[in-house]
DNA sequence: ATATTAACCTAACAAATGTTTGTTTAATGG
DNA sequence: CCATTAAACAAACATTTGTTAGGTTAATAT
């Protein structure tokens, strides 16, 4: 399928380094034929990006819903685990969302950033639900977790720790220092 | 200067989207003239990258040396602060190191990754010097801090928290949970 | 004064780029 | 069986790309 081929290439080469002929070749057709499905290269990239955000969001929402609702830290860990899983072995679509945004057209850039912000709103909620010693730390915890998670694609190796394990470690390190004094 | 112009463009547009004519124009000359100074586009990029690593490494080394040598956490925070400062308001060179690596030529990629690994060795040492409850956490702490730091260029705003403040928050959140029980 | 060299220009090169146009094929519905 | 439409092709288009080759200028050293 065309979108799959585009995701494959955009994921590995980035936007600028990917040519319409690359994508067409992978999809088993010629470059011109792509314009029957998408009206431009940027439109094709936007479609891949949207599908990527949709998939990650779906995975995270599902993971959070089925989490232990009585432990906000566990909810957060489940969400982060789903985020990492989508990113690290969730196929090409998810990684395109994290890769470099094409800086050329400002309007496209703004659209992509808006998509990403909408998505990250989920983690804002998850972190705000935590019982923190200092509620002002919520923002820092969110930035730390998402940053560390998104950067993990640079050092992740399939034979190392699994996405779920990584999420557990990250959340645990922050939880130890922020657990409120309710030893029940 | 040619290298400055290259850093400027590579930083903002990435490798593939930057043309030799872009760089030449900013440097006040024509595209062909660049080949007097550098033998190819990749050589030019490599030079920018090397200079970027050199600058960050220098900043971090200096910050760690002048830190309070009796507090490993403070040393780490100073190092991270210098790292963030280089990245966020340290000019274009530093950011090129963090931006996307050109995936095209594998040999170039490997060279760049090696440069980055050499640099990150400093933080491996800084984290290994920490008095941790569980020494196995050293690796996770390093990955978390560097990941969160490198990702900060996507959300950093000059009118918000300063690089030094960001570093302090990040280190504090981890320190609270990992302080060994020596209350002296 | 002459030779040398650094630094840049001019002009072109072949290849690659996103995109358009007109045409063909294959499937589908009446 | 025929009309319609989806989906692809073939071939070109105008630019843009990295790169090369040879010429020009100004400074420097001998």
CSV table of C-alpha atoms (C1' of nucleotides) in Angstrom, one decimal:
chain,number,residue,atom,x,y,z
A,1,UNK,CA,0.0,0.0,0.0
A,2,UNK,CA,1.2,3.5,-0.8
A,3,UNK,CA,1.0,4.9,2.7
A,4,UNK,CA,3.0,2.0,4.1
A,5,UNK,CA,5.8,2.5,1.6
A,6,UNK,CA,5.8,6.2,2.5
A,7,UNK,CA,6.0,5.5,6.2
A,8,UNK,CA,8.8,3.1,5.6
A,9,UNK,CA,10.9,5.6,3.7
A,10,UNK,CA,10.1,8.7,5.8
A,11,UNK,CA,10.9,6.7,8.9
A,12,UNK,CA,14.3,5.7,7.7
A,13,UNK,CA,15.4,8.6,5.6
A,14,UNK,CA,13.5,11.5,6.9
A,15,UNK,CA,11.4,13.8,4.7
A,16,UNK,CA,13.9,15.7,2.6
A,17,UNK,CA,16.0,12.6,1.8
A,18,UNK,CA,13.0,10.6,0.6
A,19,UNK,CA,12.1,10.9,-3.0
A,20,UNK,CA,8.7,10.2,-4.6
A,21,UNK,CA,10.5,7.6,-6.7
A,22,UNK,CA,11.7,5.8,-3.6
A,23,UNK,CA,8.2,5.5,-2.3
A,24,UNK,CA,6.8,4.6,-5.7
A,25,UNK,CA,9.4,1.9,-6.2
A,26,UNK,CA,8.5,0.3,-2.8
A,27,UNK,CA,4.9,0.5,-3.6
A,28,UNK,CA,5.4,-1.2,-6.9
A,29,UNK,CA,4.6,1.7,-9.2
A,30,UNK,CA,6.0,4.8,-10.9
A,31,UNK,CA,6.4,8.2,-9.3
A,32,UNK,CA,3.6,9.9,-11.2
A,33,UNK,CA,1.1,7.3,-10.1
A,34,UNK,CA,1.4,8.5,-6.5
A,35,UNK,CA,-0.3,11.7,-7.5
A,36,UNK,CA,-3.5,9.8,-8.0
A,37,UNK,CA,-3.6,9.0,-4.3
A,38,UNK,CA,-2.0,12.2,-2.8
A,39,UNK,CA,-1.8,15.6,-4.3
A,40,UNK,CA,1.7,16.3,-3.2
A,41,UNK,CA,4.7,15.1,-1.2
A,42,UNK,CA,3.8,17.1,1.8
A,43,UNK,CA,0.2,15.8,1.7
A,44,UNK,CA,1.6,12.3,1.7
A,45,UNK,CA,3.8,13.1,4.7
A,46,UNK,CA,1.0,14.7,6.6
A,47,UNK,CA,-1.1,11.6,6.0
A,48,UNK,CA,1.6,9.3,7.4
A,49,UNK,CA,2.1,11.6,10.3
A,50,UNK,CA,-1.6,11.7,11.1
A,51,UNK,CA,-1.9,7.9,11.0
A,52,UNK,CA,1.2,7.7,13.2
A,53,UNK,CA,-0.3,9.9,15.9
A,54,UNK,CA,-3.6,8.0,15.6
A,55,UNK,CA,-1.9,4.7,16.3
A,56,UNK,CA,0.1,5.9,19.2
A,57,UNK,CA,-2.8,7.6,20.8
A,58,UNK,CA,-5.0,4.5,20.4
A,59,UNK,CA,-2.4,2.3,22.0
A,60,UNK,CA,-1.9,4.7,24.9
A,61,UNK,CA,-5.6,5.2,25.5
A,62,UNK,CA,-6.2,1.4,25.5
A,63,UNK,CA,-3.3,0.8,27.9
A,64,UNK,CA,-4.4,3.5,30.4
A,65,UNK,CA,-8.0,2.3,30.4
A,66,UNK,CA,-7.1,-1.3,31.3
A,67,UNK,CA,-4.6,-0.2,34.0
A,68,UNK,CA,-5.1,-0.4,37.7
A,69,UNK,CA,-7.2,2.6,38.2
A,70,UNK,CA,-6.4,2.9,41.9
A,71,UNK,CA,-2.7,3.6,41.3
A,72,UNK,CA,-2.0,6.7,39.3
A,73,UNK,CA,1.7,5.8,39.0
A,74,UNK,CA,0.7,2.5,37.5
A,75,UNK,CA,-1.6,4.3,35.1
A,76,UNK,CA,1.3,6.5,34.0
A,77,UNK,CA,3.6,3.6,33.6
A,78,UNK,CA,1.1,1.7,31.5
A,79,UNK,CA,0.7,4.8,29.3
A,80,UNK,CA,4.4,5.3,28.9
A,81,UNK,CA,4.9,1.6,28.2
A,82,UNK,CA,2.4,1.8,25.4
A,83,UNK,CA,4.0,5.0,24.1
A,84,UNK,CA,7.4,3.3,24.0
A,85,UNK,CA,6.1,0.1,22.5
A,86,UNK,CA,4.5,2.0,19.7
A,87,UNK,CA,7.8,3.9,19.2
A,88,UNK,CA,10.2,1.1,19.4
A,89,UNK,CA,8.5,-1.9,17.8
A,90,UNK,CA,5.3,-0.4,16.6
A,91,UNK,CA,6.2,-0.1,13.0
A,92,UNK,CA,7.2,2.9,10.9
A,93,UNK,CA,4.2,5.2,11.3
A,94,UNK,CA,4.9,5.9,15.0
A,95,UNK,CA,8.6,6.8,14.4
A,96,UNK,CA,7.8,9.3,11.8
A,97,UNK,CA,5.9,11.3,14.4
A,98,UNK,CA,9.1,11.5,16.5
A,99,UNK,CA,11.6,12.1,13.6
A,100,UNK,CA,12.5,15.5,12.3
A,101,UNK,CA,9.8,17.8,11.2
A,102,UNK,CA,10.3,19.3,7.7
A,103,UNK,CA,11.2,22.9,8.4
A,104,UNK,CA,10.5,24.2,4.9
A,105,UNK,CA,6.8,25.0,5.0
A,106,UNK,CA,5.8,26.7,8.2
A,107,UNK,CA,2.2,25.9,7.8
A,108,UNK,CA,2.9,22.2,7.6
A,109,UNK,CA,5.2,22.4,10.6
A,110,UNK,CA,2.5,24.1,12.7
A,111,UNK,CA,0.0,21.4,11.8
A,112,UNK,CA,2.4,18.7,12.8
A,113,UNK,CA,3.2,20.4,16.1
A,114,UNK,CA,-0.5,20.8,16.9
A,115,UNK,CA,-1.0,17.1,16.3
A,116,UNK,CA,1.8,16.2,18.7
A,117,UNK,CA,0.6,18.6,21.4
A,118,UNK,CA,-2.9,17.2,21.2
A,119,UNK,CA,-1.4,13.8,21.8
A,120,UNK,CA,0.8,14.8,24.7
A,121,UNK,CA,-2.2,16.2,26.5
A,122,UNK,CA,-2.9,12.6,27.6
A,123,UNK,CA,0.4,12.6,29.6
A,124,UNK,CA,-0.4,15.9,31.0
A,125,UNK,CA,-3.5,14.4,32.5
A,126,UNK,CA,-1.7,11.3,33.7
A,127,UNK,CA,1.0,13.2,35.5
A,128,UNK,CA,-1.5,15.7,37.0
A,129,UNK,CA,-3.3,12.8,38.6
A,130,UNK,CA,-0.1,11.8,40.6
A,131,UNK,CA,0.0,12.4,44.4
A,132,UNK,CA,3.1,14.6,44.5
A,133,UNK,CA,5.0,16.1,47.4
A,134,UNK,CA,5.3,19.2,45.2
A,135,UNK,CA,2.6,19.6,42.6
A,136,UNK,CA,4.8,22.1,40.7
A,137,UNK,CA,7.0,19.1,39.7
A,138,UNK,CA,4.2,17.7,37.4
A,139,UNK,CA,5.5,19.6,34.4
A,140,UNK,CA,9.1,18.6,34.9
A,141,UNK,CA,8.1,14.9,35.4
A,142,UNK,CA,6.1,15.0,32.2
A,143,UNK,CA,9.0,16.6,30.2
A,144,UNK,CA,11.5,14.2,31.6
A,145,UNK,CA,9.5,11.1,30.9
A,146,UNK,CA,8.5,12.0,27.4
A,147,UNK,CA,11.9,13.4,26.5
A,148,UNK,CA,13.7,10.3,27.8
A,149,UNK,CA,11.2,8.1,26.0
A,150,UNK,CA,11.3,9.8,22.7
A,151,UNK,CA,15.1,9.8,22.8
A,152,UNK,CA,15.2,6.1,23.4
A,153,UNK,CA,15.0,5.3,19.8
A,154,UNK,CA,18.6,6.4,19.4
A,155,UNK,CA,19.9,3.8,21.8
A,156,UNK,CA,17.2,1.1,21.9
A,157,UNK,CA,18.4,-2.4,20.8
A,158,UNK,CA,15.8,-5.2,20.3
A,159,UNK,CA,17.9,-7.7,22.4
A,160,UNK,CA,18.2,-5.3,25.3
A,161,UNK,CA,15.5,-4.2,27.7
A,162,UNK,CA,11.9,-4.3,26.4
A,163,UNK,CA,9.8,-1.1,26.0
A,164,UNK,CA,7.8,-2.2,29.0
A,165,UNK,CA,10.9,-2.6,31.1
A,166,UNK,CA,12.2,0.7,30.1
A,167,UNK,CA,9.0,2.4,31.0
A,168,UNK,CA,9.0,0.6,34.4
A,169,UNK,CA,12.6,1.8,35.2
A,170,UNK,CA,11.9,5.4,34.1
A,171,UNK,CA,8.7,5.7,36.2
A,172,UNK,CA,10.3,4.0,39.2
A,173,UNK,CA,13.2,6.4,39.3
A,174,UNK,CA,10.9,9.3,39.5
A,175,UNK,CA,8.4,7.7,41.8
A,176,UNK,CA,10.9,6.9,44.5
A,177,UNK,CA,11.7,10.6,45.0
A,178,UNK,CA,8.1,11.9,44.8
A,179,UNK,CA,6.1,9.4,46.7
A,180,UNK,CA,3.9,11.3,49.2
A,181,UNK,CA,4.2,10.2,52.8
A,182,UNK,CA,1.2,7.9,52.9
A,183,UNK,CA,2.6,4.6,54.1
A,184,UNK,CA,-0.6,2.6,54.2
B,1,UNK,CA,33.1,32.1,7.7
B,2,UNK,CA,32.2,29.1,5.7
B,3,UNK,CA,31.9,26.7,8.6
B,4,UNK,CA,29.6,29.1,10.5
B,5,UNK,CA,27.3,29.4,7.5
B,6,UNK,CA,27.2,25.6,7.2
B,7,UNK,CA,26.4,25.2,10.9
B,8,UNK,CA,23.6,27.8,10.6
B,9,UNK,CA,21.9,26.0,7.7
B,10,UNK,CA,22.5,22.4,8.9
B,11,UNK,CA,21.1,23.4,12.3
B,12,UNK,CA,17.9,24.8,10.9
B,13,UNK,CA,17.2,22.7,7.8
B,14,UNK,CA,19.0,19.4,8.5
B,15,UNK,CA,21.5,17.8,6.2
B,16,UNK,CA,19.4,16.7,3.2
B,17,UNK,CA,17.4,19.9,3.0
B,18,UNK,CA,20.5,22.1,3.0
B,19,UNK,CA,22.1,22.9,-0.4
B,20,UNK,CA,25.6,23.9,-1.1
B,21,UNK,CA,24.2,27.1,-2.7
B,22,UNK,CA,22.4,27.9,0.6
B,23,UNK,CA,25.6,27.7,2.5
B,24,UNK,CA,27.6,29.6,-0.2
B,25,UNK,CA,25.0,32.4,-0.3
B,26,UNK,CA,25.2,32.9,3.5
B,27,UNK,CA,29.0,32.8,3.3
B,28,UNK,CA,29.0,35.5,0.6
B,29,UNK,CA,30.3,33.4,-2.2
B,30,UNK,CA,29.2,30.9,-4.9
B,31,UNK,CA,28.6,27.2,-4.5
B,32,UNK,CA,31.7,26.1,-6.4
B,33,UNK,CA,34.0,28.1,-4.2
B,34,UNK,CA,33.1,26.0,-1.2
B,35,UNK,CA,35.1,23.2,-2.7
B,36,UNK,CA,38.2,25.1,-2.2
B,37,UNK,CA,37.7,24.7,1.6
B,38,UNK,CA,36.0,21.3,1.8
B,39,UNK,CA,36.1,18.5,-0.7
B,40,UNK,CA,32.4,17.5,-0.4
B,41,UNK,CA,29.1,18.2,1.3
B,42,UNK,CA,29.6,15.3,3.7
B,43,UNK,CA,33.1,16.5,4.6
B,44,UNK,CA,31.6,19.9,5.4
B,45,UNK,CA,28.9,18.4,7.5
B,46,UNK,CA,31.5,16.2,9.3
B,47,UNK,CA,33.6,19.3,10.1
B,48,UNK,CA,30.6,21.1,11.6
B,49,UNK,CA,29.7,18.0,13.6
B,50,UNK,CA,33.2,17.7,15.0
B,51,UNK,CA,33.4,21.3,15.9
B,52,UNK,CA,30.0,20.9,17.7
B,53,UNK,CA,31.1,18.0,19.7
B,54,UNK,CA,34.4,19.8,20.6
B,55,UNK,CA,32.5,22.8,21.9
B,56,UNK,CA,30.0,20.9,24.0
B,57,UNK,CA,32.8,18.6,25.4
B,58,UNK,CA,34.9,21.6,26.3
B,59,UNK,CA,32.0,23.3,28.1
B,60,UNK,CA,31.1,20.2,30.0
B,61,UNK,CA,34.7,19.5,31.0
B,62,UNK,CA,35.2,23.0,32.3
B,63,UNK,CA,31.9,23.0,34.2
B,64,UNK,CA,32.7,19.7,35.9
B,65,UNK,CA,36.2,20.7,36.9
B,66,UNK,CA,35.0,23.9,38.6
B,67,UNK,CA,32.2,22.1,40.4
B,68,UNK,CA,32.2,21.2,44.1
B,69,UNK,CA,34.2,18.0,44.0
B,70,UNK,CA,32.7,16.7,47.2
B,71,UNK,CA,29.2,16.3,45.9
B,72,UNK,CA,28.9,14.0,42.9
B,73,UNK,CA,25.3,15.0,42.4
B,74,UNK,CA,26.4,18.6,42.1
B,75,UNK,CA,29.1,17.6,39.6
B,76,UNK,CA,26.5,15.8,37.5
B,77,UNK,CA,24.2,18.8,37.7
B,78,UNK,CA,27.0,21.1,36.6
B,79,UNK,CA,27.8,18.9,33.7
B,80,UNK,CA,24.3,18.6,32.6
B,81,UNK,CA,23.8,22.3,32.9
B,82,UNK,CA,26.7,22.9,30.6
B,83,UNK,CA,25.4,20.4,28.2
B,84,UNK,CA,22.0,22.1,28.1
B,85,UNK,CA,23.5,25.5,27.9
B,86,UNK,CA,25.5,24.5,24.8
B,87,UNK,CA,22.5,22.9,23.3
B,88,UNK,CA,19.9,25.6,23.9
B,89,UNK,CA,21.8,28.9,23.6
B,90,UNK,CA,25.2,27.8,22.5
B,91,UNK,CA,24.8,28.5,18.9
B,92,UNK,CA,24.3,26.4,15.9
B,93,UNK,CA,27.2,24.0,16.1
B,94,UNK,CA,26.0,22.2,19.2
B,95,UNK,CA,22.5,21.6,17.8
B,96,UNK,CA,23.8,20.0,14.7
B,97,UNK,CA,25.2,17.2,16.9
B,98,UNK,CA,21.8,16.5,18.3
B,99,UNK,CA,19.8,16.8,15.0
B,100,UNK,CA,19.1,14.0,12.6
B,101,UNK,CA,22.1,12.1,11.3
B,102,UNK,CA,22.2,11.7,7.6
B,103,UNK,CA,21.3,8.0,7.0
B,104,UNK,CA,22.6,7.8,3.5
B,105,UNK,CA,26.2,7.0,3.9
B,106,UNK,CA,26.8,4.4,6.5
B,107,UNK,CA,30.4,5.2,7.0
B,108,UNK,CA,29.6,8.8,7.8
B,109,UNK,CA,26.9,7.7,10.2
B,110,UNK,CA,29.3,5.4,12.1
B,111,UNK,CA,31.8,8.2,12.4
B,112,UNK,CA,29.2,10.6,13.8
B,113,UNK,CA,27.9,8.0,16.3
B,114,UNK,CA,31.4,7.3,17.5
B,115,UNK,CA,32.0,11.0,18.1
B,116,UNK,CA,28.8,11.2,20.1
B,117,UNK,CA,29.6,8.1,22.1
B,118,UNK,CA,33.0,9.4,23.0
B,119,UNK,CA,31.4,12.5,24.3
B,120,UNK,CA,28.7,10.7,26.3
B,121,UNK,CA,31.4,8.8,28.1
B,122,UNK,CA,31.8,11.9,30.3
B,123,UNK,CA,28.3,11.4,31.7
B,124,UNK,CA,28.9,7.7,32.2
B,125,UNK,CA,31.7,8.6,34.5
B,126,UNK,CA,29.7,11.3,36.3
B,127,UNK,CA,26.8,8.9,36.9
B,128,UNK,CA,29.0,6.1,38.0
B,129,UNK,CA,30.4,8.3,40.7
B,130,UNK,CA,27.0,8.7,42.4
B,131,UNK,CA,26.3,7.0,45.7
B,132,UNK,CA,23.3,5.0,44.6
B,133,UNK,CA,21.0,2.7,46.6
B,134,UNK,CA,21.1,0.4,43.6
B,135,UNK,CA,24.2,0.8,41.4
B,136,UNK,CA,22.3,-0.9,38.6
B,137,UNK,CA,20.3,2.2,38.2
B,138,UNK,CA,23.3,4.2,36.9
B,139,UNK,CA,22.7,3.3,33.3
B,140,UNK,CA,19.0,4.3,33.5
B,141,UNK,CA,19.8,7.5,35.2
B,142,UNK,CA,22.2,8.4,32.5
B,143,UNK,CA,19.8,7.5,29.7
B,144,UNK,CA,17.0,9.5,31.3
B,145,UNK,CA,19.0,12.6,31.9
B,146,UNK,CA,20.7,12.8,28.5
B,147,UNK,CA,17.4,11.8,26.8
B,148,UNK,CA,15.4,14.4,28.6
B,149,UNK,CA,18.1,17.0,28.0
B,150,UNK,CA,18.5,16.3,24.3
B,151,UNK,CA,14.8,16.4,23.7
B,152,UNK,CA,14.5,19.7,25.5
B,153,UNK,CA,15.3,21.6,22.3
B,154,UNK,CA,11.8,20.7,21.1
B,155,UNK,CA,10.0,22.5,23.9
B,156,UNK,CA,12.6,25.0,25.2
B,157,UNK,CA,11.6,28.7,25.0
B,158,UNK,CA,14.1,31.5,25.9
B,159,UNK,CA,11.6,33.2,28.1
B,160,UNK,CA,11.0,30.1,30.2
B,161,UNK,CA,13.3,28.2,32.5
B,162,UNK,CA,17.0,28.7,31.9
B,163,UNK,CA,19.2,25.7,30.9
B,164,UNK,CA,20.7,25.8,34.4
B,165,UNK,CA,17.3,25.7,36.0
B,166,UNK,CA,16.2,22.8,33.8
B,167,UNK,CA,19.3,20.8,34.7
B,168,UNK,CA,18.7,21.5,38.4
B,169,UNK,CA,15.1,20.2,38.2
B,170,UNK,CA,16.0,17.1,36.3
B,171,UNK,CA,18.8,16.1,38.6
B,172,UNK,CA,16.8,16.9,41.8
B,173,UNK,CA,13.9,14.7,40.7
B,174,UNK,CA,16.2,11.7,40.4
B,175,UNK,CA,18.3,12.5,43.4
B,176,UNK,CA,15.4,12.5,45.8
B,177,UNK,CA,14.7,8.9,45.0
B,178,UNK,CA,18.2,7.6,44.9
B,179,UNK,CA,19.9,9.3,47.9
B,180,UNK,CA,21.7,6.7,49.9
B,181,UNK,CA,20.9,6.6,53.6
B,182,UNK,CA,23.9,8.5,54.9
B,183,UNK,CA,22.3,11.3,56.8
B,184,UNK,CA,25.4,13.0,58.2
C,1,DA,C1',59.9,42.6,-10.3
C,2,DT,C1',58.7,38.0,-10.5
C,3,DA,C1',56.9,33.7,-9.0
C,4,DT,C1',53.6,31.6,-6.0
C,5,DT,C1',49.8,30.7,-3.7
C,6,DA,C1',45.2,31.5,-1.5
C,7,DA,C1',40.6,32.6,-2.4
C,8,DC,C1',37.1,33.2,-5.3
C,9,DC,C1',34.5,33.4,-9.8
C,10,DT,C1',32.3,31.8,-14.1
C,11,DA,C1',30.2,28.4,-16.5
C,12,DA,C1',29.0,24.3,-17.2
C,13,DC,C1',28.1,19.1,-16.3
C,14,DA,C1',25.1,15.1,-15.6
C,15,DA,C1',22.0,13.4,-12.5
C,16,DA,C1',18.1,13.8,-9.6
C,17,DT,C1',14.0,16.2,-8.2
C,18,DG,C1',8.6,17.1,-7.7
C,19,DT,C1',5.1,17.4,-10.7
C,20,DT,C1',2.0,17.4,-15.0
C,21,DT,C1',-0.2,15.5,-19.0
C,22,DG,C1',-2.2,12.2,-21.9
C,23,DT,C1',-2.9,7.4,-22.5
C,24,DT,C1',-3.8,2.6,-21.3
C,25,DT,C1',-5.5,-1.2,-18.6
C,26,DA,C1',-8.7,-3.6,-15.5
C,27,DA,C1',-12.5,-3.9,-12.9
C,28,DT,C1',-17.3,-2.7,-12.0
C,29,DG,C1',-22.2,-1.7,-12.6
C,30,DG,C1',-26.4,-1.1,-15.5
D,1,DC,C1',-22.3,-5.8,-23.9
D,2,DC,C1',-21.3,-1.3,-22.9
D,3,DA,C1',-20.2,2.9,-20.2
D,4,DT,C1',-17.8,4.4,-16.4
D,5,DT,C1',-14.4,4.9,-13.3
D,6,DA,C1',-10.3,3.5,-10.5
D,7,DA,C1',-5.5,2.9,-10.9
D,8,DA,C1',-1.7,2.7,-13.1
D,9,DC,C1',1.7,3.8,-17.0
D,10,DA,C1',4.9,6.4,-20.2
D,11,DA,C1',7.1,10.3,-21.1
D,12,DA,C1',8.3,14.5,-20.5
D,13,DC,C1',8.7,19.4,-18.0
D,14,DA,C1',11.4,22.8,-15.7
D,15,DT,C1',14.3,23.2,-11.7
D,16,DT,C1',17.5,22.0,-8.5
D,17,DT,C1',21.1,19.2,-7.0
D,18,DG,C1',26.4,18.1,-6.0
D,19,DT,C1',30.4,18.7,-8.3
D,20,DT,C1',34.1,19.9,-11.7
D,21,DA,C1',37.3,22.7,-14.6
D,22,DG,C1',39.6,26.5,-15.9
D,23,DG,C1',40.2,31.5,-15.4
D,24,DT,C1',40.8,35.9,-12.5
D,25,DT,C1',42.4,38.7,-8.7
D,26,DA,C1',45.1,40.1,-4.9
D,27,DA,C1',48.3,39.3,-1.6
D,28,DT,C1',52.7,37.3,-0.2
D,29,DA,C1',57.4,35.8,-0.5
D,30,DT,C1',61.7,35.7,-2.9
